[in-house]
Amino acid sequence: MEPVIVMKFGGTSVADAQRIKHAARRIVETRERGNRVVAVLSARGTTTDELIAMAEEVSAVPDPREMDMLLSTGERISCALCAMAIHDLGHRAISLTGSQAGIVTDESHTKARIIDVRADRITRALDEDRIVLVAGFQGVSSTARNVTTLGRGGSDTTAVAVAAALGAEVCEIYTDVRGVYTADPRIVPDARKLPSISFEEMLEMAASGAGVLQLRSVEYARNHGVQIHCRSSFEDTAGTVVLAEGDPMEQPLITAVTHSVAEARLTLVGVPDEPGAAARIFQALAQVNVNVDMIVQNEPASAGGRAEISFTVPREDLRTASAALEPLAGESFTEMSRSEEMGKVSIVGAGMRSHPGVAAKVFTVLAEEGVNIEMIATSPIKISCVIARDRVERAVQALHGAFELSGPDSISEEQPFTA
Ligand code: ADP
Ligand code: ASP
Ligand code: MG
């Protein structure tokens, strides 16, 4: 039987008619090389942002179910248009919504998780010699049968989940850069493309803000043994392959610098120093599905004193998080303060496990730049610092330089993003 290849095209790669036709040609070429092809497409260009803005024009707090009905339309448009372009190239194609493609999720609107892929309709279409276009970023909830969406960047996860269900040879993520770089090439022009990266490092990178692959797509690929190849949709060059084990030949101390400018911090003052205090606070946040990132708490210095807890959440969740905590005021804390303009810079590298002194170097570099570190968290292969949002860009550039991550194959040789 012919092998299956899943090809995912991101928003920039299908932004206008010319690019949709270009994607259609690449899909057809892969089919003509003797593969069965499923293409997962994102919404065109800034469509998702525009849909969110539309919702906010009519409602201060848009209803999540209706938000998903609205947001899911963007990827459907891309798929229908691309199917038309493929027909004109002389191939049979069919576009499917997430629900038609059998993407079953839990019920959490706007951040749903895929729990099953019932791929029989995709398989049938492939058996009928069709190219299948699946609308990314969406599914149908298992009990209420509502349309759901998978969170920003969710088409990556659709592609990986479909690849897993079909036993695809590879899941190719076509995007507007050549692959995964040592830092976001938009802010570090001499960042270097990595030929391969381990799941372990890619997970840390995705979790700390490298939006090139959605975190859940990397988790899903690791759990289901899917091979990801992240590459350029504009040129036919090899990109970055995510491997179960990193390349032992490529084991630098630090692999990448990542960042996020979309953080917010909440600080709770006057938290009782007793068992269960933190549990109450974080249970309230879990109930409303807010993903807490960094948490810092100190034991009160004096006996009978009260603790302070600070933690970060994605800025878009700040309102939900504060609303969930307000009823606990008095019993679980006395005061809550919020900082909206936070960012985060992280360095990731499996090599740091066996090398002391990396943290000291990070802090020194940031100090030399006059960047104030507000929170710190580490894992065996990552050091993250929460800093002011407007210092993030400079901090990333300084760390990338200090750890000597630049090299050949940088973005400066690549064609412009606007191509
Ligand atoms: P798509 O629409 O194709 O899904 P995204 O915008 O989600 O594209 O992801 C690609 C973008 O990710 C790049 O344009 C780049 O600015 C950004 N990015 C951030 N960190 C990295 C990194 N380490 N390597 C490559 N790209 C990165
Ligand atoms: N269109 C969605 C977004 O902009 C999903 C995706 O592109 O992966 O987040
Ligand atoms: Mg993306």
Coordinates of C-alpha atoms and ligand atoms in Angstrom, one line a residue, residues 8-12 40-49 51-52 71 74-75 136-138 149-158 214, ligand 2:
K8 CA 0.3 20.8 7.4
F9 CA 0.3 24.4 6.0
G10 CA 0.2 27.3 8.5
G11 CA -1.6 30.6 8.1
T12 CA 1.1 32.5 6.2
V40 CA -4.2 19.9 7.2
L41 CA -4.6 23.7 6.7
S42 CA -4.7 26.7 9.0
A43 CA -6.9 29.7 8.6
R44 CA -5.5 32.2 6.0
G45 CA -3.1 34.9 7.3
T46 CA -4.6 36.8 10.2
T47 CA -8.1 35.4 9.8
T48 CA -8.3 33.9 13.3
D49 CA -7.2 37.2 14.9
L51 CA -12.6 36.6 13.9
I52 CA -11.6 37.1 17.6
L71 CA -13.2 30.4 14.9
G74 CA -11.3 30.1 9.2
E75 CA -9.7 26.7 8.5
G136 CA -7.0 22.2 11.4
F137 CA -7.5 23.5 14.9
Q138 CA -11.0 22.0 15.4
T149 CA -11.2 24.5 18.9
L150 CA -7.8 23.4 20.1
G151 CA -6.1 26.6 21.2
R152 CA -3.8 28.9 19.2
G153 CA -1.5 27.1 16.9
G154 CA -3.8 24.0 17.2
S155 CA -3.5 23.0 13.5
D156 CA -0.1 21.5 14.3
T157 CA -1.9 19.1 16.8
T158 CA -4.6 18.2 14.3
Q214 CA 2.2 24.0 19.3
Ligands
ASP2 N1 -5.7 29.4 13.0 C1 -5.4 29.1 14.3 C2 -4.5 30.1 15.0 O1 -4.3 31.1 14.4 C3 -4.7 27.7 14.4 C4 -3.4 27.5 13.7 O2 -3.1 28.4 12.8 O3 -2.8 26.6 14.0 O4 -4.1 30.0 16.1

